[in-house]
mmCIF file of C-alpha atoms in Angstrom:
data_model
loop_
_atom_site.group_PDB
_atom_site.id
_atom_site.type_symbol
_atom_site.label_atom_id
_atom_site.label_comp_id
_atom_site.label_asym_id
_atom_site.label_seq_id
_atom_site.Cartn_x
_atom_site.Cartn_y
_atom_site.Cartn_z
ATOM 1 C CA MET A 1 0.000 0.000 0.000
ATOM 2 C CA ILE A 2 1.317 3.450 -0.931
ATOM 3 C CA SER A 3 2.079 5.678 2.068
ATOM 4 C CA ASN A 4 0.663 9.188 2.364
ATOM 5 C CA LYS A 5 4.164 10.636 2.038
ATOM 6 C CA ALA A 6 4.681 8.755 -1.229
ATOM 7 C CA LYS A 7 1.290 9.978 -2.434
ATOM 8 C CA ALA A 8 2.387 13.527 -1.569
ATOM 9 C CA HIS A 9 5.463 13.185 -3.780
ATOM 10 C CA ILE A 10 3.329 11.761 -6.590
ATOM 11 C CA ALA A 11 1.001 14.757 -6.195
ATOM 12 C CA LEU A 12 3.937 17.184 -6.370
ATOM 13 C CA ILE A 13 5.337 15.538 -9.484
ATOM 14 C CA SER A 14 1.878 15.607 -11.083
ATOM 15 C CA LEU A 15 1.082 19.241 -10.360
ATOM 16 C CA ASN A 16 4.507 20.502 -11.433
ATOM 17 C CA THR A 17 4.312 18.427 -14.616
ATOM 18 C CA MET A 18 0.986 20.136 -15.321
ATOM 19 C CA TYR A 19 2.648 23.506 -14.765
ATOM 20 C CA GLY A 20 5.496 22.580 -17.107
ATOM 21 C CA ALA A 21 3.142 21.439 -19.880
ATOM 22 C CA ASN A 22 1.009 24.545 -19.411
ATOM 23 C CA TYR A 23 3.760 26.772 -20.821
ATOM 24 C CA LEU A 24 3.291 25.176 -24.238
ATOM 25 C CA ILE A 25 -0.453 24.529 -24.078
ATOM 26 C CA ALA A 26 -1.345 28.080 -23.000
ATOM 27 C CA LYS A 27 1.207 29.475 -25.474
ATOM 28 C CA GLY A 28 -0.566 27.520 -28.231
ATOM 29 C CA LEU A 29 -3.797 29.415 -27.561
ATOM 30 C CA MET A 30 -2.253 32.892 -27.429
ATOM 31 C CA PRO A 31 -2.663 35.249 -29.182
ATOM 32 C CA ASN A 32 -4.373 33.743 -32.239
ATOM 33 C CA LYS A 33 -7.305 32.140 -30.398
ATOM 34 C CA ILE A 34 -7.454 34.194 -27.213
ATOM 35 C CA GLY A 35 -5.655 37.193 -25.767
ATOM 36 C CA ALA A 36 -3.487 36.732 -22.682
ATOM 37 C CA SER A 37 -5.689 38.935 -20.478
ATOM 38 C CA ALA A 38 -8.847 37.137 -21.612
ATOM 39 C CA LEU A 39 -7.210 33.828 -20.709
ATOM 40 C CA VAL A 40 -6.352 35.249 -17.282
ATOM 41 C CA PHE A 41 -10.039 36.123 -16.800
ATOM 42 C CA LEU A 42 -11.201 32.617 -17.667
ATOM 43 C CA ARG A 43 -8.455 30.969 -15.617
ATOM 44 C CA ILE A 44 -9.188 32.924 -12.417
ATOM 45 C CA SER A 45 -12.990 32.904 -12.724
ATOM 46 C CA GLY A 46 -13.187 29.251 -13.787
ATOM 47 C CA ALA A 47 -10.980 27.968 -10.982
ATOM 48 C CA GLY A 48 -12.636 30.402 -8.563
ATOM 49 C CA ILE A 49 -16.068 28.886 -9.244
ATOM 50 C CA LEU A 50 -14.711 25.390 -8.596
ATOM 51 C CA PHE A 51 -13.124 26.551 -5.326
ATOM 52 C CA LEU A 52 -16.453 28.156 -4.350
ATOM 53 C CA ILE A 53 -18.218 24.811 -4.784
ATOM 54 C CA ILE A 54 -15.717 23.140 -2.439
ATOM 55 C CA LYS A 55 -15.904 26.069 0.017
ATOM 56 C CA LEU A 56 -19.669 25.538 0.355
ATOM 57 C CA PHE A 57 -18.885 22.370 2.309
ATOM 58 C CA THR A 58 -16.821 24.270 4.915
ATOM 59 C CA LYS A 59 -18.254 26.854 7.303
ATOM 60 C CA GLU A 60 -15.038 28.497 8.480
ATOM 61 C CA LYS A 61 -15.234 32.273 8.988
ATOM 62 C CA VAL A 62 -12.404 34.762 8.523
ATOM 63 C CA GLU A 63 -11.701 37.523 11.047
ATOM 64 C CA LYS A 64 -12.154 41.072 9.715
ATOM 65 C CA LYS A 65 -8.608 42.017 10.667
ATOM 66 C CA ASP A 66 -7.281 39.404 8.231
ATOM 67 C CA MET A 67 -9.285 40.673 5.240
ATOM 68 C CA PRO A 68 -6.728 43.344 4.155
ATOM 69 C CA ARG A 69 -3.959 40.727 4.080
ATOM 70 C CA LEU A 70 -6.195 38.328 2.124
ATOM 71 C CA PHE A 71 -6.999 41.115 -0.321
ATOM 72 C CA LEU A 72 -3.295 41.810 -0.824
ATOM 73 C CA CYS A 73 -2.651 38.083 -1.246
ATOM 74 C CA GLY A 74 -5.358 37.987 -3.910
ATOM 75 C CA LEU A 75 -3.819 40.896 -5.804
ATOM 76 C CA LEU A 76 -0.291 39.471 -5.663
ATOM 77 C CA GLY A 77 -0.814 35.704 -5.675
ATOM 78 C CA VAL A 78 -3.671 35.567 -8.181
ATOM 79 C CA ALA A 79 -4.345 38.791 -10.139
ATOM 80 C CA SER A 80 -0.791 40.119 -10.681
ATOM 81 C CA ASN A 81 0.726 36.659 -10.799
ATOM 82 C CA GLN A 82 -1.643 35.393 -13.499
ATOM 83 C CA PHE A 83 -1.642 38.679 -15.447
ATOM 84 C CA PHE A 84 2.146 38.846 -15.774
ATOM 85 C CA SER A 85 2.417 35.078 -16.269
ATOM 86 C CA MET A 86 0.046 34.820 -19.235
ATOM 87 C CA ASN A 87 0.975 38.164 -20.820
ATOM 88 C CA GLY A 88 4.655 37.338 -20.430
ATOM 89 C CA LEU A 89 4.208 33.853 -21.878
ATOM 90 C CA SER A 90 2.337 35.271 -24.878
ATOM 91 C CA LEU A 91 5.419 37.379 -25.684
ATOM 92 C CA THR A 92 8.300 35.032 -24.911
ATOM 93 C CA SER A 93 9.574 31.476 -25.192
ATOM 94 C CA PRO A 94 7.942 28.781 -23.019
ATOM 95 C CA VAL A 95 11.475 27.587 -22.180
ATOM 96 C CA ASP A 96 12.530 31.061 -20.991
ATOM 97 C CA ALA A 97 9.355 31.375 -18.918
ATOM 98 C CA ALA A 98 9.780 27.966 -17.275
ATOM 99 C CA ILE A 99 13.415 28.683 -16.325
ATOM 100 C CA ILE A 100 12.848 32.233 -15.024
ATOM 101 C CA VAL A 101 10.050 31.042 -12.711
ATOM 102 C CA THR A 102 12.524 28.757 -10.918
ATOM 103 C CA ALA A 103 14.120 31.919 -9.485
ATOM 104 C CA MET A 104 11.029 32.396 -7.294
ATOM 105 C CA PRO A 105 12.662 30.928 -4.145
ATOM 106 C CA ILE A 106 15.470 33.497 -4.513
ATOM 107 C CA PHE A 107 12.942 36.347 -4.519
ATOM 108 C CA THR A 108 11.182 34.764 -1.531
ATOM 109 C CA ILE A 109 14.387 34.712 0.541
ATOM 110 C CA ILE A 110 15.120 38.381 -0.229
ATOM 111 C CA ILE A 111 11.561 39.448 0.626
ATOM 112 C CA SER A 112 11.597 37.374 3.823
ATOM 113 C CA TYR A 113 14.763 39.178 4.887
ATOM 114 C CA PHE A 114 13.088 42.587 4.634
ATOM 115 C CA LEU A 115 9.554 41.707 5.802
ATOM 116 C CA LEU A 116 10.119 38.853 8.243
ATOM 117 C CA LYS A 117 13.687 39.764 9.304
ATOM 118 C CA GLU A 118 14.918 36.282 8.442
ATOM 119 C CA PRO A 119 18.748 36.194 8.563
ATOM 120 C CA LEU A 120 20.913 36.292 5.447
ATOM 121 C CA THR A 121 23.874 33.950 5.868
ATOM 122 C CA LEU A 122 26.974 33.934 3.671
ATOM 123 C CA GLN A 123 25.641 30.809 1.958
ATOM 124 C CA ARG A 124 22.320 32.475 1.159
ATOM 125 C CA ILE A 125 24.026 35.627 -0.121
ATOM 126 C CA LEU A 126 26.203 33.486 -2.397
ATOM 127 C CA GLY A 127 23.105 31.613 -3.593
ATOM 128 C CA ILE A 128 21.228 34.847 -4.314
ATOM 129 C CA THR A 129 24.227 36.182 -6.255
ATOM 130 C CA ILE A 130 24.706 33.060 -8.399
ATOM 131 C CA GLY A 131 21.011 32.355 -9.003
ATOM 132 C CA GLY A 132 20.179 36.035 -9.479
ATOM 133 C CA ASN A 133 22.847 36.419 -12.158
ATOM 134 C CA GLY A 134 21.438 33.385 -13.975
ATOM 135 C CA ALA A 135 17.919 34.850 -13.914
ATOM 136 C CA VAL A 136 19.038 38.344 -15.004
ATOM 137 C CA LEU A 137 21.150 36.917 -17.824
ATOM 138 C CA LEU A 138 18.258 34.808 -19.095
ATOM 139 C CA ILE A 139 15.852 37.757 -18.968
ATOM 140 C CA TYR A 140 18.359 39.876 -20.905
ATOM 141 C CA LEU A 141 18.760 37.102 -23.509
ATOM 142 C CA GLY A 142 15.236 37.938 -24.647
ATOM 143 C CA LYS A 143 16.806 40.981 -26.312
ATOM 144 C CA SER A 144 19.076 38.812 -28.466
ATOM 145 C CA GLY A 145 16.288 37.432 -30.622
ATOM 146 C CA LEU A 146 17.228 33.806 -29.924
ATOM 147 C CA GLY A 147 14.199 31.605 -30.580
ATOM 148 C CA THR A 148 10.827 33.042 -29.554
ATOM 149 C CA GLY A 149 12.109 34.837 -26.451
ATOM 150 C CA SER A 150 11.643 38.569 -25.895
ATOM 151 C CA LEU A 151 12.969 41.039 -23.333
ATOM 152 C CA LYS A 152 9.509 42.411 -22.467
ATOM 153 C CA GLY A 153 8.039 38.933 -22.101
ATOM 154 C CA ASN A 154 10.927 37.788 -19.904
ATOM 155 C CA ILE A 155 10.557 40.871 -17.687
ATOM 156 C CA PHE A 156 6.841 40.089 -17.285
ATOM 157 C CA ILE A 157 7.672 36.502 -16.267
ATOM 158 C CA GLY A 158 10.185 37.903 -13.757
ATOM 159 C CA LEU A 159 7.445 40.158 -12.329
ATOM 160 C CA ASN A 160 5.163 37.126 -12.169
ATOM 161 C CA ALA A 161 7.731 35.266 -10.044
ATOM 162 C CA LEU A 162 8.306 38.349 -7.886
ATOM 163 C CA SER A 163 4.597 38.919 -7.187
ATOM 164 C CA PHE A 164 4.086 35.258 -6.262
ATOM 165 C CA ALA A 165 7.135 35.382 -3.983
ATOM 166 C CA PHE A 166 5.532 38.308 -2.100
ATOM 167 C CA TYR A 167 2.336 36.254 -1.897
ATOM 168 C CA LEU A 168 4.156 33.249 -0.387
ATOM 169 C CA VAL A 169 5.586 35.428 2.380
ATOM 170 C CA LEU A 170 2.304 37.239 3.122
ATOM 171 C CA VAL A 171 0.086 34.136 3.026
ATOM 172 C CA LYS A 172 2.231 32.097 5.415
ATOM 173 C CA PRO A 173 0.518 33.205 8.677
ATOM 174 C CA LEU A 174 -2.929 32.812 7.090
ATOM 175 C CA MET A 175 -2.270 29.221 6.039
ATOM 176 C CA SER A 176 -1.372 28.307 9.618
ATOM 177 C CA LYS A 177 -4.502 30.023 10.976
ATOM 178 C CA TYR A 178 -7.198 28.867 8.549
ATOM 179 C CA GLN A 179 -8.013 25.841 6.431
ATOM 180 C CA PRO A 180 -6.184 26.008 3.074
ATOM 181 C CA ILE A 181 -9.425 25.976 1.054
ATOM 182 C CA THR A 182 -10.631 29.042 2.985
ATOM 183 C CA VAL A 183 -7.476 30.995 2.156
ATOM 184 C CA ILE A 184 -7.489 29.919 -1.487
ATOM 185 C CA PHE A 185 -11.178 30.792 -1.932
ATOM 186 C CA TRP A 186 -10.709 34.328 -0.595
ATOM 187 C CA THR A 187 -7.486 34.940 -2.511
ATOM 188 C CA PHE A 188 -9.181 33.886 -5.755
ATOM 189 C CA LEU A 189 -12.223 36.045 -4.962
ATOM 190 C CA PHE A 190 -10.072 39.135 -4.350
ATOM 191 C CA GLY A 191 -7.877 38.187 -7.295
ATOM 192 C CA PHE A 192 -10.952 38.141 -9.517
ATOM 193 C CA ILE A 193 -11.959 41.598 -8.293
ATOM 194 C CA GLY A 194 -8.434 42.898 -8.929
ATOM 195 C CA MET A 195 -8.086 41.564 -12.468
ATOM 196 C CA PHE A 196 -11.672 42.220 -13.655
ATOM 197 C CA PRO A 197 -11.247 45.806 -14.958
ATOM 198 C CA PHE A 198 -8.011 44.913 -16.769
ATOM 199 C CA CYS A 199 -9.186 41.709 -18.458
ATOM 200 C CA ILE A 200 -12.932 41.920 -19.133
ATOM 201 C CA GLY A 201 -12.499 44.072 -22.260
ATOM 202 C CA GLN A 202 -10.294 41.564 -24.043
ATOM 203 C CA LEU A 203 -12.594 38.702 -23.038
ATOM 204 C CA LEU A 204 -15.578 40.429 -24.670
ATOM 205 C CA GLU A 205 -13.559 40.795 -27.864
ATOM 206 C CA THR A 206 -12.780 37.065 -28.015
ATOM 207 C CA THR A 207 -14.554 35.067 -30.737
ATOM 208 C CA PHE A 208 -15.217 31.590 -29.394
ATOM 209 C CA VAL A 209 -17.290 30.460 -32.406
ATOM 210 C CA SER A 210 -14.061 29.754 -34.329
ATOM 211 C CA TYR A 211 -12.850 27.313 -31.676
ATOM 212 C CA GLU A 212 -12.235 23.712 -32.680
ATOM 213 C CA ILE A 213 -12.414 20.781 -30.238
ATOM 214 C CA SER A 214 -8.637 20.939 -29.683
ATOM 215 C CA HIS A 215 -8.895 24.575 -28.603
ATOM 216 C CA TRP A 216 -11.636 23.800 -26.075
ATOM 217 C CA ILE A 217 -9.560 20.925 -24.699
ATOM 218 C CA SER A 218 -6.525 23.212 -24.318
ATOM 219 C CA LEU A 219 -8.621 25.921 -22.644
ATOM 220 C CA SER A 220 -10.166 23.404 -20.241
ATOM 221 C CA TYR A 221 -6.713 22.077 -19.410
ATOM 222 C CA VAL A 222 -5.368 25.561 -18.549
ATOM 223 C CA ILE A 223 -8.324 26.263 -16.234
ATOM 224 C CA ILE A 224 -8.674 22.866 -14.566
ATOM 225 C CA GLY A 225 -5.136 21.442 -14.652
ATOM 226 C CA PRO A 226 -2.450 23.952 -13.630
ATOM 227 C CA THR A 227 -4.928 26.208 -11.806
ATOM 228 C CA PHE A 228 -7.644 24.271 -9.952
ATOM 229 C CA LEU A 229 -6.178 20.751 -9.632
ATOM 230 C CA ALA A 230 -2.653 22.009 -9.016
ATOM 231 C CA TYR A 231 -3.793 24.052 -6.010
ATOM 232 C CA LEU A 232 -5.695 21.083 -4.583
ATOM 233 C CA LEU A 233 -2.765 18.698 -5.072
ATOM 234 C CA ASN A 234 -0.445 21.187 -3.404
ATOM 235 C CA ILE A 235 -2.797 21.439 -0.413
ATOM 236 C CA PHE A 236 -2.761 17.646 -0.084
ATOM 237 C CA ALA A 237 1.025 17.399 -0.414
ATOM 238 C CA LEU A 238 1.721 20.080 2.209
ATOM 239 C CA GLN A 239 -0.033 17.929 4.805
ATOM 240 C CA TYR A 240 2.752 15.345 4.570
ATOM 241 C CA VAL A 241 5.895 17.148 3.334
ATOM 242 C CA LYS A 242 7.606 20.403 4.287
ATOM 243 C CA PRO A 243 7.169 23.542 2.122
ATOM 244 C CA ALA A 244 10.883 23.376 1.233
ATOM 245 C CA VAL A 245 10.327 19.923 -0.286
ATOM 246 C CA SER A 246 7.290 21.178 -2.195
ATOM 247 C CA SER A 247 9.136 24.190 -3.629
ATOM 248 C CA SER A 248 12.065 22.035 -4.773
ATOM 249 C CA TYR A 249 9.798 20.419 -7.368
ATOM 250 C CA ILE A 250 9.696 23.729 -9.268
ATOM 251 C CA TYR A 251 12.649 22.390 -11.282
ATOM 252 C CA VAL A 252 10.205 20.061 -13.035
ATOM 253 C CA HIS A 253 8.873 23.121 -14.939
ATOM 254 C CA PRO A 254 11.856 23.755 -17.247
ATOM 255 C CA ALA A 255 12.508 20.035 -17.635
ATOM 256 C CA VAL A 256 8.989 19.364 -18.941
ATOM 257 C CA ALA A 257 8.968 22.533 -21.076
ATOM 258 C CA MET A 258 12.339 21.695 -22.633
ATOM 259 C CA LEU A 259 11.319 18.096 -23.372
ATOM 260 C CA LEU A 260 8.088 19.192 -25.042
ATOM 261 C CA VAL A 261 9.828 21.930 -27.059
ATOM 262 C CA ALA A 262 12.554 19.478 -28.089
ATOM 263 C CA GLY A 263 9.921 16.982 -29.196
ATOM 264 C CA ILE A 264 8.014 19.582 -31.208
ATOM 265 C CA THR A 265 11.136 20.904 -32.936
ATOM 266 C CA TYR A 266 12.233 17.353 -33.742
ATOM 267 C CA PHE A 267 8.944 16.218 -35.296
ATOM 268 C CA VAL A 268 7.809 19.560 -36.780
ATOM 269 C CA ALA A 269 10.237 20.881 -39.383
ATOM 270 C CA ASP A 270 8.980 24.477 -39.395
ATOM 271 C CA SER A 271 8.371 24.775 -35.646
ATOM 272 C CA GLN A 272 8.515 28.308 -34.259
ATOM 273 C CA TYR A 273 10.500 26.988 -31.293
ATOM 274 C CA HIS A 274 13.721 26.273 -33.212
ATOM 275 C CA GLY A 275 16.442 28.121 -31.302
ATOM 276 C CA ASP A 276 14.564 28.195 -27.990
ATOM 277 C CA ILE A 277 16.909 25.656 -26.371
ATOM 278 C CA THR A 278 20.539 26.803 -26.354
ATOM 279 C CA ILE A 279 23.632 25.984 -24.319
ATOM 280 C CA ILE A 280 23.636 29.416 -22.662
ATOM 281 C CA LYS A 281 19.985 29.017 -21.589
ATOM 282 C CA ILE A 282 20.777 25.634 -20.067
ATOM 283 C CA LEU A 283 23.727 27.290 -18.272
ATOM 284 C CA CYS A 284 21.377 29.961 -16.888
ATOM 285 C CA CYS A 285 19.070 27.203 -15.667
ATOM 286 C CA PHE A 286 21.946 25.498 -13.824
ATOM 287 C CA LEU A 287 23.023 28.828 -12.246
ATOM 288 C CA ILE A 288 19.510 29.340 -10.885
ATOM 289 C CA ILE A 289 19.325 25.746 -9.619
ATOM 290 C CA ILE A 290 22.691 26.120 -7.846
ATOM 291 C CA GLY A 291 21.564 29.418 -6.334
ATOM 292 C CA VAL A 292 18.291 28.028 -5.031
ATOM 293 C CA TYR A 293 20.101 24.953 -3.671
ATOM 294 C CA LEU A 294 22.461 27.188 -1.683
ATOM 295 C CA ILE A 295 19.697 29.320 -0.171
ATOM 296 C CA SER A 296 17.406 26.395 0.707
ATOM 297 C CA SER A 297 19.846 23.752 1.960
ATOM 298 C CA THR A 298 21.399 23.429 5.378
ATOM 299 C CA ARG A 299 24.746 25.127 5.871
ATOM 300 C CA ILE A 300 27.548 23.711 3.739
ATOM 301 C CA ARG A 301 30.708 22.884 5.677
ATOM 302 C CA TRP A 302 33.153 25.071 3.719
ATOM 303 C CA LEU A 303 30.868 28.090 4.122
ATOM 304 C CA LYS A 304 30.750 27.864 7.911
#
């Protein structure tokens, strides 16, 4: 019989694989079939409705004093995060996006230092320096015209990672005080309110009558897979493994994205993704991985 801890690891692999595949699936819809902001609207509202259905089975109330923090979490962890993620992905390479997002733990450590006064050791400073340089270099590579990457798109993905890092720091005390589904429901509700005026216009301009079955399948995947199911799987996993273990699975993102891009470029002669995977991008990925390893691991002997 599979243990709960093993199930947690299976859940983490599954949800991060969904995230990794989402870079290509969502990219395939934008911008020809749907604008990035319109996709953000459907993603937040669709998943929000599903979370509402689950929330109806729990009667937990939230204290008024916690509402401002929940509102801020909704703006950062849902509205801003999704807006910059989808708009950035529509402008840049799915490989670039998947690699840049892995720098999120670096942003989280820096923010925790300023907001939570968590100490910065020599090892963490070294990790921030190495990983940060990898992320900055990759973002700047968008200017070189290699593959489908773009500087503006890479900057948006960086802002996506930064906004979600702020969310992780701010939501921490709420997750220990309330049931996870309560926190997620309110963050999605406030996230919907925050993104509504910026995304509703593009949604109304979207022509769904031209959609084929494949487009509806892709749209359903983006809403249900890496949004709704991924949040639920993460909630389950965090009951049995530490947050540090959960965050380490973020490296699945670029691996899945690179494998899918490699497969497409191999089987499709005129694929737009030719040039998206380069040695220097792989080097940037390793720099970020080394940086995150240094800031998240226990102290290394030679750095004591």
